[in-house]
Amino acid sequence: MTHPSSSADQAGHAASQRPQTLFEKIWQQHEVKAATADHPAVLYIDLHLIHEVTSPQAFDELRKRGLPVRRPDRCVATMDHSTPSLPADAEGDFPFVDDLARQQVRKLEENCRDFGIELFDLDSEHQGIVHVIGPELGATQPGKTIVCGDSHTSTHGAFGALAFGIGTSEVGHVMATQCLLQHRPKTTAIEMTGRLQPGVSAKDLILALIAQIGVGGGTGQVFEYRGEAVRALSMDERMTLCNMSIEAGARAGLVAPDEKTFAYLKGRPMAPQGEAWDQAVARWRDLVSDEGAVFDRVVTLDASKVQPMITFGTHPGMGMAIDDAVPAEIHGESTAKALDYMKFEAGESLLGKKVDVVFIGSCTNSRINDLREAAAVFRDRKVAPGVRTLVVPGSKKIKTMAEAEGLDQIFRAAGAEWREASCSMCIAMNGDQVGPGQLAVSTSNRNFEGRQGKGSRTLLAGPATAAAAAVTGVVCDARRLGGN
Amino acid sequence: MEVFQRISSHTAVLEQANIDTDQIIPARFLKITDKQGLGENAFYDWRYDEKGELNPDCRLNQAPFNTAQVLVAGDNFACGSSREHAPWALLGMGFRAVVSTRIADIFSNNALKNGLLPVVVPAAFHAKLIAAPGTSVSIDLESQTITLAEDGESVGFSIDSFARYCMLHGIDHLDFLLQQEAAIQAYEETAV
Ligand code: SF4
């Protein structure tokens, strides 16, 4: 009979011999219990991000059952969705869109107080969109499992963390047990070869991928973005890429950590410090897919061929190069219904279409490099008459940073509105919205019918394309603006 | 969670593809801190006109579709947000099952935890359902089949065995996790 511990050692050894993907490594390290015929795996969650919209019913469930939050030290909460993008008045009152929004935010404050969770509220210097502040605080780290009641949790995968969105029941599960019952997803390697051309952004890259594989193309999968094009991206750009993994239906997106990842995290308030930092980096260096690791599927995309993209329809897979003609079908499916809503014709170009609203913000494109990219277009230019332009930084920290660089002055001088950190027009819950029938160029991630307000018509694009639409008043290719 | 074994009902049909969670329940209705009113506001922009009156042209408002327990939706149903408000809204409308050729991951997970059954069927069977709004079907979770009353055609569907067990017996996933406390503690001592 073999001694139990030695057989365990052998099993461990055998496992370490077989080449593993980055996903497999993180998954294996977090299995409290492996899946059996009777139940899915019990997966340990390192970091739980909480916001006001998807948490109240979960806190209530805990109250109902008389349960505490098991590990408040593993929770980070902030407010972003129902949160105003305008500052407080002289009395310190925030201009909430209505009482429901105010109550929802108050409820989060009360819940965090009752359950001992750290909350970055509207008065905190760290408040912002939950997916922007996680990395900014250094709470997002390679190798962690991270969840949030929000589908764009995939953003955190840019750091080599396994990060995915969950529903409110699961928010309650994590609060009560720090675990989730999870089925193991399949893995897809997204090989991005070549380099992006100048004037083409990470947003264009991900819109091109979703247009290629479709909005259901990633269902049941975890993507690992690899290749020269991905390694060349900054951390801000990798976040943009991973952020929209969910728009292809993927559970999560991953980028293996590297020197850029470590440089970004070093010295952040929640990142390990001193000796612990060195140990962490040594561990993180192993978080790569081994040579010879097998993925369930491989998709390739030549980044050097990607052009500035824009969407023409009512889901993020309906995207095309900005100077292409609107297609009558994609992936064998007619676009007629979407075009009817968007008031576009198949075969026409979107270049020159008059734009009513421009929104620069959201967890996809509200970080400092996005604001710099937009500012480069706005510099010495004016927003075209009749275009309402909102620039909404992703966090208080980014706002401060942008102001220190004078970017706010560029936006204001151009005639754009410079707002407070929030989701704002991305989801139109806080009163910032696109009017019925209005055409908006938006750097957010969803162009669903009515997403930015009832009857809103959304074109998704990168920050430079959005800024170019603001200053010309029409859809145009930012590279053709000249000057600057 | 309510026990789900077998239901028989006529269907309501929304044949369009890619119905996303913003259609199922628009974001402006997410400011609640409970689950009240979600059924009334489900598919709001389709079911109500500008004045907020029920739109009589919307099939979901018409008899017999407004009492259906089975929703048949076009391909790739419920992509988008992780909002559990989407299955809560469908349950609030009286649906117990959603049938499509493909249903988004997060939505399915959320639905199963609330006793709403996601049923993925082959394209040919789906096409028959789409073509016959209001037709009667029965869905049997024990045998994992959906059957058309009219001609008796039946297809199987797959469902995760754990979720199936929980639905059949009305067992809550959180209860299961709470029973794992010893394993969780052991994990935390070694790995975290
Ligand atoms: S910015 Fe938009 S996508 Fe991101 S968390 Fe907020 S609402 Fe969701």
PDB file of C-alpha atoms in Angstrom, chain A residues 12 71 76 78 140 275 358-359 370 483:
ATOM      1  CA  GLY A  12       1.371  16.743  -7.633  1.00  0.00           C
ATOM      2  CA  ARG A  71     -14.208  37.352   4.750  1.00  0.00           C
ATOM      3  CA  VAL A  76     -13.813  45.848  -1.928  1.00  0.00           C
ATOM      4  CA  THR A  78     -17.565  51.165  -4.380  1.00  0.00           C
ATOM      5  CA  THR A 140      -6.293  43.085  -8.755  1.00  0.00           C
ATOM      6  CA  GLU A 275       9.875  41.408   0.790  1.00  0.00           C
ATOM      7  CA  VAL A 358     -20.312  61.652 -27.979  1.00  0.00           C
ATOM      8  CA  PHE A 359     -19.528  59.723 -24.816  1.00  0.00           C
ATOM      9  CA  ASP A 370      -7.883  56.781 -23.285  1.00  0.00           C
ATOM     10  CA  GLY A 483      -2.767  68.505 -37.879  1.00  0.00           C
TER      11      GLY A 483
END
